[in-house]
Short mmCIF file of C-alpha atoms and ligand atoms in Angstrom, two decimals:
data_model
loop_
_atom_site.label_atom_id
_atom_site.label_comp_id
_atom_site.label_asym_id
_atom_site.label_seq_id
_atom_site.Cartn_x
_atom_site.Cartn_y
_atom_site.Cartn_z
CA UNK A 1 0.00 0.00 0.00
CA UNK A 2 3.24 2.44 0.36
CA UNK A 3 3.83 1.61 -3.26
CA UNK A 4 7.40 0.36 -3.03
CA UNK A 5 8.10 3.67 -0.48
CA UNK A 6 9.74 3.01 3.12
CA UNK A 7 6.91 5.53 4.32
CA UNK A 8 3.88 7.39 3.33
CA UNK A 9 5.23 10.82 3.91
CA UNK A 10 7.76 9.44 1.01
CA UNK A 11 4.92 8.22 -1.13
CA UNK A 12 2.90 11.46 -0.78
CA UNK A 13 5.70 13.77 -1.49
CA UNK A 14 6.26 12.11 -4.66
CA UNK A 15 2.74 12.23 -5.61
CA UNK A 16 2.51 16.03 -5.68
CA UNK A 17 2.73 16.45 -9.27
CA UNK A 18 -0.22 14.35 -9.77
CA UNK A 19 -2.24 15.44 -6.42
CA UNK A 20 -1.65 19.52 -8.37
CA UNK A 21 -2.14 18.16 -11.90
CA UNK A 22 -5.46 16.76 -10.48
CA UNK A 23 -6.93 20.12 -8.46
CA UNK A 24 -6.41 21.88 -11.69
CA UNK A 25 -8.06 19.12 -13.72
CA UNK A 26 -11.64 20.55 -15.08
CA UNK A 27 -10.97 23.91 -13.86
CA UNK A 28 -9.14 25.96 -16.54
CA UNK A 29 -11.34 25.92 -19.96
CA UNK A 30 -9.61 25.72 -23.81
CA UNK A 31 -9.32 29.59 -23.39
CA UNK A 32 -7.25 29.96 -20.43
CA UNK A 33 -9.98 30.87 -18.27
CA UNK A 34 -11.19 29.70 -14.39
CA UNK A 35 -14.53 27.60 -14.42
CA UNK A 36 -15.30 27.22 -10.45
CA UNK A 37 -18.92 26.87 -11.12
CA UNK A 38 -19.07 24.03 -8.91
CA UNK A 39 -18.26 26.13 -6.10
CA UNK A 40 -21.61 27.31 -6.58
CA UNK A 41 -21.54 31.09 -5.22
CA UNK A 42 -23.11 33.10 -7.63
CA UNK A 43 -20.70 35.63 -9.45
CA UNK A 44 -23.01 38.72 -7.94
CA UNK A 45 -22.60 37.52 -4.74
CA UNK A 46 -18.65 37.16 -5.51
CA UNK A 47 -18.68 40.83 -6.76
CA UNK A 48 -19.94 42.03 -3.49
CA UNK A 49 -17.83 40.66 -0.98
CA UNK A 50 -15.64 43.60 0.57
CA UNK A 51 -13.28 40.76 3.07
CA UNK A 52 -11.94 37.84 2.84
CA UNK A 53 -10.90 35.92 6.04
CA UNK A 54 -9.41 32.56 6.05
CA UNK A 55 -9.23 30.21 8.45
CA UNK A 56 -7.11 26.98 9.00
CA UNK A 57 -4.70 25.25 11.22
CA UNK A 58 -1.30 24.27 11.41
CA UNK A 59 0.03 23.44 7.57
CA UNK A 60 -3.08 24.22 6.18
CA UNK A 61 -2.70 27.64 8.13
CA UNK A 62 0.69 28.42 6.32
CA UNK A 63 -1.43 27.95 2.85
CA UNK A 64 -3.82 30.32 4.02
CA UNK A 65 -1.29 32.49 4.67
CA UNK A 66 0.30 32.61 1.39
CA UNK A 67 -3.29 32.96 -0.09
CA UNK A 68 -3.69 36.10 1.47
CA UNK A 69 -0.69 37.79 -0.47
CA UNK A 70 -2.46 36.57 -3.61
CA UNK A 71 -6.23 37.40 -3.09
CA UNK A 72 -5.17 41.16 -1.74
CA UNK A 73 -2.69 41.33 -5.42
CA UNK A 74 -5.12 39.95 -7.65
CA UNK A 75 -8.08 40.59 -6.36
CA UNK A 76 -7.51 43.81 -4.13
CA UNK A 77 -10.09 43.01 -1.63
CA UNK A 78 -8.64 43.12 2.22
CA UNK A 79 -8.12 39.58 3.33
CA UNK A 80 -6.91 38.51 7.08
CA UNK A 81 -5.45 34.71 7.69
CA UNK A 82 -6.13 33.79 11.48
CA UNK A 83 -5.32 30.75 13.21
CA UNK A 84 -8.67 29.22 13.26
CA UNK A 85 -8.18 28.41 17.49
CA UNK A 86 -8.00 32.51 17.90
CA UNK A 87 -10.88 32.93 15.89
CA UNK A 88 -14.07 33.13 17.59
CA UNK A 89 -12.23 34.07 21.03
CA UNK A 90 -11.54 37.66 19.63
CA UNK A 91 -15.42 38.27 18.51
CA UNK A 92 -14.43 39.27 14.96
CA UNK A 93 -16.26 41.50 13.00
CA UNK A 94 -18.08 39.50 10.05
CA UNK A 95 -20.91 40.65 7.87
CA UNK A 96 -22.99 39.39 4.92
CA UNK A 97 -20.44 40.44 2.71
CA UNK A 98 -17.51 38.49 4.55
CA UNK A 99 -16.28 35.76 2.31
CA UNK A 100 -14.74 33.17 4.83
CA UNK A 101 -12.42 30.70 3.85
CA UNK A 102 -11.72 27.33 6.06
CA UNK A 103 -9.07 25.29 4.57
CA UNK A 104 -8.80 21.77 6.28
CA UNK A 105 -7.16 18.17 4.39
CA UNK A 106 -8.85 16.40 7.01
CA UNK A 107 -12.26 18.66 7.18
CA UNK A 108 -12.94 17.38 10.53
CA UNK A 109 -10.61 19.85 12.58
CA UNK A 110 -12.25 20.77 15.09
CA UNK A 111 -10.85 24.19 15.74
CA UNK A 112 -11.43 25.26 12.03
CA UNK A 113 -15.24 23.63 12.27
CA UNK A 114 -15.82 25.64 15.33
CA UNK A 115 -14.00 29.14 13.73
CA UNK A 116 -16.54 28.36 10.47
CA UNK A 117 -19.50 27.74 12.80
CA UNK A 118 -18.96 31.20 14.25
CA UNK A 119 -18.86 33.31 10.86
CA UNK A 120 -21.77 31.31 9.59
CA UNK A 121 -23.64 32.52 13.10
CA UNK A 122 -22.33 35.64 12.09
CA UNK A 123 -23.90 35.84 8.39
CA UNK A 124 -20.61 35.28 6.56
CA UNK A 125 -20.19 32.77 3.04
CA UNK A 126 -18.22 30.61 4.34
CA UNK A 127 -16.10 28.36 1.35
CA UNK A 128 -14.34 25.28 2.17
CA UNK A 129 -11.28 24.15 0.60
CA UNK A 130 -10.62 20.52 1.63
CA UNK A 131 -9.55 17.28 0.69
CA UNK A 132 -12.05 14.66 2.68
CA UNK A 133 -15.13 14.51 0.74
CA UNK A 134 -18.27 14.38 2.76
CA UNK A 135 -16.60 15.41 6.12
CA UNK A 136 -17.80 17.58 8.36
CA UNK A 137 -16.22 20.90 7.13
CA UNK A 138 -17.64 20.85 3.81
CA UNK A 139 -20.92 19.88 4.97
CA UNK A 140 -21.26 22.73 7.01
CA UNK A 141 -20.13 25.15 4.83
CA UNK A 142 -22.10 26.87 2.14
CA UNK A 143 -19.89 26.52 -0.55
CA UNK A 144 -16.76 23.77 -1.34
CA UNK A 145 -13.94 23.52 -3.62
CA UNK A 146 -12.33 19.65 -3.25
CA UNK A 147 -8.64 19.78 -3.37
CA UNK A 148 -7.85 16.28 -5.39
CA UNK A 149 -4.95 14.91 -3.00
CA UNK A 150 -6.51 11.73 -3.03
CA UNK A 151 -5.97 10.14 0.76
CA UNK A 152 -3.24 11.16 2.82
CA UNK A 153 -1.99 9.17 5.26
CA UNK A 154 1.09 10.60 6.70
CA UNK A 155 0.14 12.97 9.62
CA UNK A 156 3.01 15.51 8.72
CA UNK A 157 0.86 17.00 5.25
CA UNK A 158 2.88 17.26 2.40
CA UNK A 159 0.37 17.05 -0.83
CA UNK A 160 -2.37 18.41 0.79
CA UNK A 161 -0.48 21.53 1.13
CA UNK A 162 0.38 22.02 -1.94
CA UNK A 163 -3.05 21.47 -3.49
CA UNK A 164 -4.56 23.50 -0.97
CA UNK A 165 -2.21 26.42 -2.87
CA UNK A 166 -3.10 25.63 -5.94
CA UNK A 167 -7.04 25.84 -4.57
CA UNK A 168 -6.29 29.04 -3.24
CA UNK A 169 -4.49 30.07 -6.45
CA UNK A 170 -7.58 29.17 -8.13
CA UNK A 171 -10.55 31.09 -5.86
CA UNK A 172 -7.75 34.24 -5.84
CA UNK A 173 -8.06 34.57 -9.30
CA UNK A 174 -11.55 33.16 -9.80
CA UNK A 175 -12.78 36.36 -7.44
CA UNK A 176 -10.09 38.83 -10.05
CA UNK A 177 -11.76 37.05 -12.91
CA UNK A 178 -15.23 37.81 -12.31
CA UNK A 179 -14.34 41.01 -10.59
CA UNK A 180 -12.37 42.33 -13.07
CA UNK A 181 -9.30 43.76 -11.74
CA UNK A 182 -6.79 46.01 -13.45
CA UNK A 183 -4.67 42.52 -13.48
CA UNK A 184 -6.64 40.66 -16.10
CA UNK A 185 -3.60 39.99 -18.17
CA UNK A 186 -1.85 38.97 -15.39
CA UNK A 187 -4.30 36.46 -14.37
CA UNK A 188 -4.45 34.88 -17.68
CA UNK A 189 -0.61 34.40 -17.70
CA UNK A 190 -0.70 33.16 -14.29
CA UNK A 191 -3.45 30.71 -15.17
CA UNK A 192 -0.86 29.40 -17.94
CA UNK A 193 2.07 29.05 -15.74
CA UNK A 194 -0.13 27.45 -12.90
CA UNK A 195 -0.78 24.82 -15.62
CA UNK A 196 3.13 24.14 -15.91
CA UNK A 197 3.60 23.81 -11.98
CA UNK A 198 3.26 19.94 -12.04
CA UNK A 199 5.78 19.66 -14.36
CA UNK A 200 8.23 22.16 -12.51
CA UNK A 201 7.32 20.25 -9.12
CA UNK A 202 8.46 16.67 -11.11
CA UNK A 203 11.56 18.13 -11.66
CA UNK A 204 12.06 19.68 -8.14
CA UNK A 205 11.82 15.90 -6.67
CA UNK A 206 14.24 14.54 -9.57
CA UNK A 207 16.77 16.67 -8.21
CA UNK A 208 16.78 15.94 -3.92
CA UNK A 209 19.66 13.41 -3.79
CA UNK A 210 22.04 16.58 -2.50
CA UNK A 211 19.07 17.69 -0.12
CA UNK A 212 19.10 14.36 1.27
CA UNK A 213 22.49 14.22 1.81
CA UNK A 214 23.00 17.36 3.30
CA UNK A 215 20.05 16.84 5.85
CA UNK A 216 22.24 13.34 7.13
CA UNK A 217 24.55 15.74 7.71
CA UNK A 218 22.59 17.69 9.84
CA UNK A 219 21.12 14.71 12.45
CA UNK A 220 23.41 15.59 15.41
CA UNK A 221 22.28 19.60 15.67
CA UNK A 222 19.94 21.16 18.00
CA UNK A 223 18.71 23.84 16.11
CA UNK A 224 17.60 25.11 12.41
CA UNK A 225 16.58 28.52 11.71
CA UNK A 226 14.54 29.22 8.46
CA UNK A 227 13.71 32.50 6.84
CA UNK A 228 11.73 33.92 4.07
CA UNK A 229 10.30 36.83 2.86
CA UNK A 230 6.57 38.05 1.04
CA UNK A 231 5.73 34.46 0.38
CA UNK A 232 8.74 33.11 1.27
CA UNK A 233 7.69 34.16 4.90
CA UNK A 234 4.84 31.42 5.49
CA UNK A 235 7.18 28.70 3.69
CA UNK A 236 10.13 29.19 5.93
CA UNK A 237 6.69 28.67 8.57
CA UNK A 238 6.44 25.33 7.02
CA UNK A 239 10.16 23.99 6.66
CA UNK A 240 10.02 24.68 10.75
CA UNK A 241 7.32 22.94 11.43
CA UNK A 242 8.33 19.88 8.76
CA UNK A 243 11.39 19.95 10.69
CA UNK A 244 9.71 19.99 14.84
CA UNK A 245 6.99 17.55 13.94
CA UNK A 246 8.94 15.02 11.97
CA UNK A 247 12.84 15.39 13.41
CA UNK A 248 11.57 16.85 16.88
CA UNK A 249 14.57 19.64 16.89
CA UNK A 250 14.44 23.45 17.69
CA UNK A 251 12.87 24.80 14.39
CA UNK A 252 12.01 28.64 13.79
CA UNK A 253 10.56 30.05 10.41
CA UNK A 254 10.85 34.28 10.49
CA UNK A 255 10.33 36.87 8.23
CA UNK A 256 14.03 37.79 6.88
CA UNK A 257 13.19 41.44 7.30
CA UNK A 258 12.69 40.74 11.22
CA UNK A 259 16.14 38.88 12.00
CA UNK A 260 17.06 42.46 13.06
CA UNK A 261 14.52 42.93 16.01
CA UNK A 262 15.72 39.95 17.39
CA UNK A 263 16.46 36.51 16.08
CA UNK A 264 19.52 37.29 14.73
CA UNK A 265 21.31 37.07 18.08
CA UNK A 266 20.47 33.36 17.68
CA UNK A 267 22.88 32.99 14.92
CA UNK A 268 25.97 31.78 16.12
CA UNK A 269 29.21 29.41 14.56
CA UNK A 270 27.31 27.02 12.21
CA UNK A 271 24.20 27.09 13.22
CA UNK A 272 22.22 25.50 9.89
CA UNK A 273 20.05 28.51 8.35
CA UNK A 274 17.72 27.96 5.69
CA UNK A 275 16.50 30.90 3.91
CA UNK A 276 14.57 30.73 1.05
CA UNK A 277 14.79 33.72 -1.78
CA UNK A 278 12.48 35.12 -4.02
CA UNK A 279 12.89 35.51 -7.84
CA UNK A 280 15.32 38.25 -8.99
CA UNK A 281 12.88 38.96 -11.63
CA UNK A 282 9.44 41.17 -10.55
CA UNK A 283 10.16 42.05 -6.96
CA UNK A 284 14.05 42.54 -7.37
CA UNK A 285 14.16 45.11 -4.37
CA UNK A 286 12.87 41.60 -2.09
CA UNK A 287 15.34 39.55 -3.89
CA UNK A 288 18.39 42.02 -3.19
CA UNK A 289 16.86 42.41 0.36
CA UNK A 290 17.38 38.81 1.16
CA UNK A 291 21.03 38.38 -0.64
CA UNK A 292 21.96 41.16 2.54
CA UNK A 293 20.17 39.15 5.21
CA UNK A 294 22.14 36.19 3.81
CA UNK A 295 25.75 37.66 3.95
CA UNK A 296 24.11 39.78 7.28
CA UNK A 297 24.06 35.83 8.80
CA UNK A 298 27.32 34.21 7.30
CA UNK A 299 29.23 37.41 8.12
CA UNK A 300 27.88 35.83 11.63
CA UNK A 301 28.87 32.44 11.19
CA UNK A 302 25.89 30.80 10.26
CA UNK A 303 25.78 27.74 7.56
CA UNK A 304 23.69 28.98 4.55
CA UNK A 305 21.00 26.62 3.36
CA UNK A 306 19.91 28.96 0.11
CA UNK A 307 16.74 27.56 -1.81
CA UNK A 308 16.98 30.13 -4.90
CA UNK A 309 16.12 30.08 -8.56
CA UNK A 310 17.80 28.46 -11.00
CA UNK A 311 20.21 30.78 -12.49
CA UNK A 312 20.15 33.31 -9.47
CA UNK A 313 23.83 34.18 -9.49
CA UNK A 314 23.87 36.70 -6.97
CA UNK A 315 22.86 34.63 -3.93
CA UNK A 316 25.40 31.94 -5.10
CA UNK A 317 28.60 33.16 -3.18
CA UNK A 318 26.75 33.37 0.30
CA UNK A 319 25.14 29.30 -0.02
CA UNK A 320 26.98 27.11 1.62
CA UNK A 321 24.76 24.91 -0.19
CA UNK A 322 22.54 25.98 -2.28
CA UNK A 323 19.09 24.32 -3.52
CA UNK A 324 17.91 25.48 -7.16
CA UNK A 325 14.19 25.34 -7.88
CA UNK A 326 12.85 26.20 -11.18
CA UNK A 327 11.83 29.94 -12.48
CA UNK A 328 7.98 30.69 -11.42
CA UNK A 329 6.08 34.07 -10.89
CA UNK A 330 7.01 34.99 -7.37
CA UNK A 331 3.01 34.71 -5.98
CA UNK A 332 3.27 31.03 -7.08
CA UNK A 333 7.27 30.12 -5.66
CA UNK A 334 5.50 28.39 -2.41
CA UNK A 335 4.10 25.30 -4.94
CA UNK A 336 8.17 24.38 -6.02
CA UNK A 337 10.16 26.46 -2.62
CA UNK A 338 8.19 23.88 -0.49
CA UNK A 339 9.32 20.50 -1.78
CA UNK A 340 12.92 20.37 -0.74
CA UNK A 341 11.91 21.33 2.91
CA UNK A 342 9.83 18.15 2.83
CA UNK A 343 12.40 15.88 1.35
CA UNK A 344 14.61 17.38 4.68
CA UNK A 345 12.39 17.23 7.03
CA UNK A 346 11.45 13.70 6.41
CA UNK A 347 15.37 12.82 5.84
CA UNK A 348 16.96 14.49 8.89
CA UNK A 349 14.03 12.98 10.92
CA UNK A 350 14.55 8.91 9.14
CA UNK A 351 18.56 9.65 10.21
CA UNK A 352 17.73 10.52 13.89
CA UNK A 353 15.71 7.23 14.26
CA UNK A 354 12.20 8.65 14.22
CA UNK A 355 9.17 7.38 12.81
CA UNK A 356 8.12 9.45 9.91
CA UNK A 357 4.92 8.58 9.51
CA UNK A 358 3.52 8.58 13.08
CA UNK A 359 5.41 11.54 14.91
CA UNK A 360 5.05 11.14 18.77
CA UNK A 361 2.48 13.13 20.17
CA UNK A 362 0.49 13.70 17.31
CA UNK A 363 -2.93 12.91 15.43
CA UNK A 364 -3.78 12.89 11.56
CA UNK A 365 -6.66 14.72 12.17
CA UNK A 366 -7.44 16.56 15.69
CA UNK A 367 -10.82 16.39 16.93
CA UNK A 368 -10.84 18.61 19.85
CA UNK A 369 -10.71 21.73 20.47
O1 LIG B 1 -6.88 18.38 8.48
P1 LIG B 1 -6.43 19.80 8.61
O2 LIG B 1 -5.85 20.34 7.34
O3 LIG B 1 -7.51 20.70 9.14
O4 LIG B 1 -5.27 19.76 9.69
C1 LIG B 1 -4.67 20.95 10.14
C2 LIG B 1 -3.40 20.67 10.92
O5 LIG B 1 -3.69 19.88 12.05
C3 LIG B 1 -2.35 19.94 10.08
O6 LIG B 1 -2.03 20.66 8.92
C4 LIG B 1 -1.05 19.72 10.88
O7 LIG B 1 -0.44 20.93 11.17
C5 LIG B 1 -0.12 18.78 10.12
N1 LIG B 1 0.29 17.69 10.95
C6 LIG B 1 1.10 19.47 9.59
O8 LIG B 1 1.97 18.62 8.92
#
């Protein structure tokens, strides 16, 4: 049933290309454009809402998170990403024309259920993104778009994730498309490249063999720091908690632009740092940003983990080791920046002894609150 792999985790990761290949399936017509009908909010009722506010949990949390950057670009309606446990507890202010999101693989989280139960209470839309069909989530929510995993088994989430982006990808420009934003043309080309990202993610896997080595490397240390920027932010988010859930070691995500309030007095004689970069093409002053946190950390002593694009010269001299991922539009970096953090969280955490697909402590799906 693990298909010739060791573990599920292993399995799933190399069944991303499929599990994104699959959420797009049906959903882009001959002409380039979205077709969400199934999601079955009318288009008026689309044009009206004034704030989006998405709600999720742990991995599914980080997706939401990276959705927000592209609803407010392509769509500029104000969106918020909460954790979905904080919800309720702060009495947030929801209307008719709230469009809430709850993202969940398992759809029977129990936190996100009760964070969705609230805006519904409150008059909100509330749209499910989810993987389970039939579960609870989607059945209490007045609209659903199915994220086409198929099963995951693994408690750390790897596929899910990654279609849950691509579901987000799809609703954020779904609401530009029918809203008609001044970035129609962008939306179009965005729809194309989406359509390459299985293809880009296939080659992202063929190339792990140095990612796996390097994380054997890394077995005997205490700590790994991750950073990331714009979208890069909520992926460094994800590499950390890969890393605590899987390897059960000291892992912090932060926003690059932050290391100067504070983390970077953590950075000390080889401490591992992964930082992932943006694309030196679009938002160049983020990219250039990021090459000066890097040599702002080695100058410190750290060892430079550098996930950049293929053909990004200028971060080059500051990696220590340097993972190349293939050329995407930066909103959509998250879909191919993720893999390798999965391939080395499961490999650091097979080379300490742990069980991969069972972490201690921990459920598949968690059904209290
Ligand atoms: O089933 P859900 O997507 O609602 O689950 C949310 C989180 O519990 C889940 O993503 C958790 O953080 C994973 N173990 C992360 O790998």
């Amino acid at each position: 049933e693990k298909g010739g792999y060791d573990y599920f985790m292993l399995k799933e990761i190399a069944e991303q290309p499929k599990a994104v290949a699959d959420t797009l399936l049906g959903r882009i017509d001959l002409a380039g454009n979205l077709c969400l009908d199934e999601v079955r909010i009318p288009a008026s009722v689309l044009r009206e809402v004034s704030k989006v506010v998405i709600v999720a949990c742990g991995t599914a949390y980080h997706a939401g998170m990276i959705a927000k950057y592209a609803i407010e670009h392509w769509t500029r309606i104000p969106c918020e990403t909460e954790l979905a446990s904080e919800f309720r507890y702060r009495d947030p202010i929801l209307d008719q024309r709230t469009l809430v999101i709850a993202i969940s693989q398992s759809g029977e989280t129990m936190d996100t259920l009760m964070a969705l139960r609230h805006a519904r209470e409150q008059g909100a839309k509330v749209l499910a993104i989810c993987n389970t069909n039939g579960s609870t989530i989607p059945r209490e929510s007045d609209a659903v778009l199915y994220t086409h995993a198929g099963p995951e088994v693994a408690v750390a989430s790897t596929k899910a994730f990654l279609t849950q982006l691509v579901a987000c990808y799809l609703v954020a420009l779904y609401l530009g498309q029918v809203r008609g934003t001044k970035w129609g043309d962008e939306i179009l080309s965005v729809i194309r490249e989406l359509s390459e990202i299985a293809t880009q993610v296939e080659e992202v896997l063929e190339t792990m063999e140095p990612v796996r080595e390097l994380a054997r490397t890394l077995a005997g240390k205490n700590t790994v720091l991750f950073l990331g920027r714009h979208v890069g932010y909520p992926v460094a988010l994800e590499g950390a908690l890969k890393l605590k859930e899987l390897a059960y070691m000291h892992a912090e995500g932060f926003a690059a632009g932050e290391l100067k309030h504070g983390p970077i007095a953590l950075i000390e004689q080889d401490v591992p740092v992964v930082v992932v970069v943006p694309s030196p093409r679009g938002r160049s002053v983020l990219h250039d940003k990021i090459v000066s946190n890097i040599q702002e950390i080695r100058a410190r002593g750290a060892r430079t983990i550098v996930i950049a694009e293929r053909g990004d010269e200028t971060v080059a001299p500051y990696a220590d080791h340097l993972i190349e991922i293939p050329a995407t539009p930066t909103l959509l970096q998250p879909l191919v920046a993720t893999v390798p953090l999965q391939v080395f969280a499961c490999e650091l955490a097979t080379a300490r002894g742990n069980e991969v697909d069972q972490p201690r402590n921990l459920a598949k799906s968690v059904t209290v609150e």
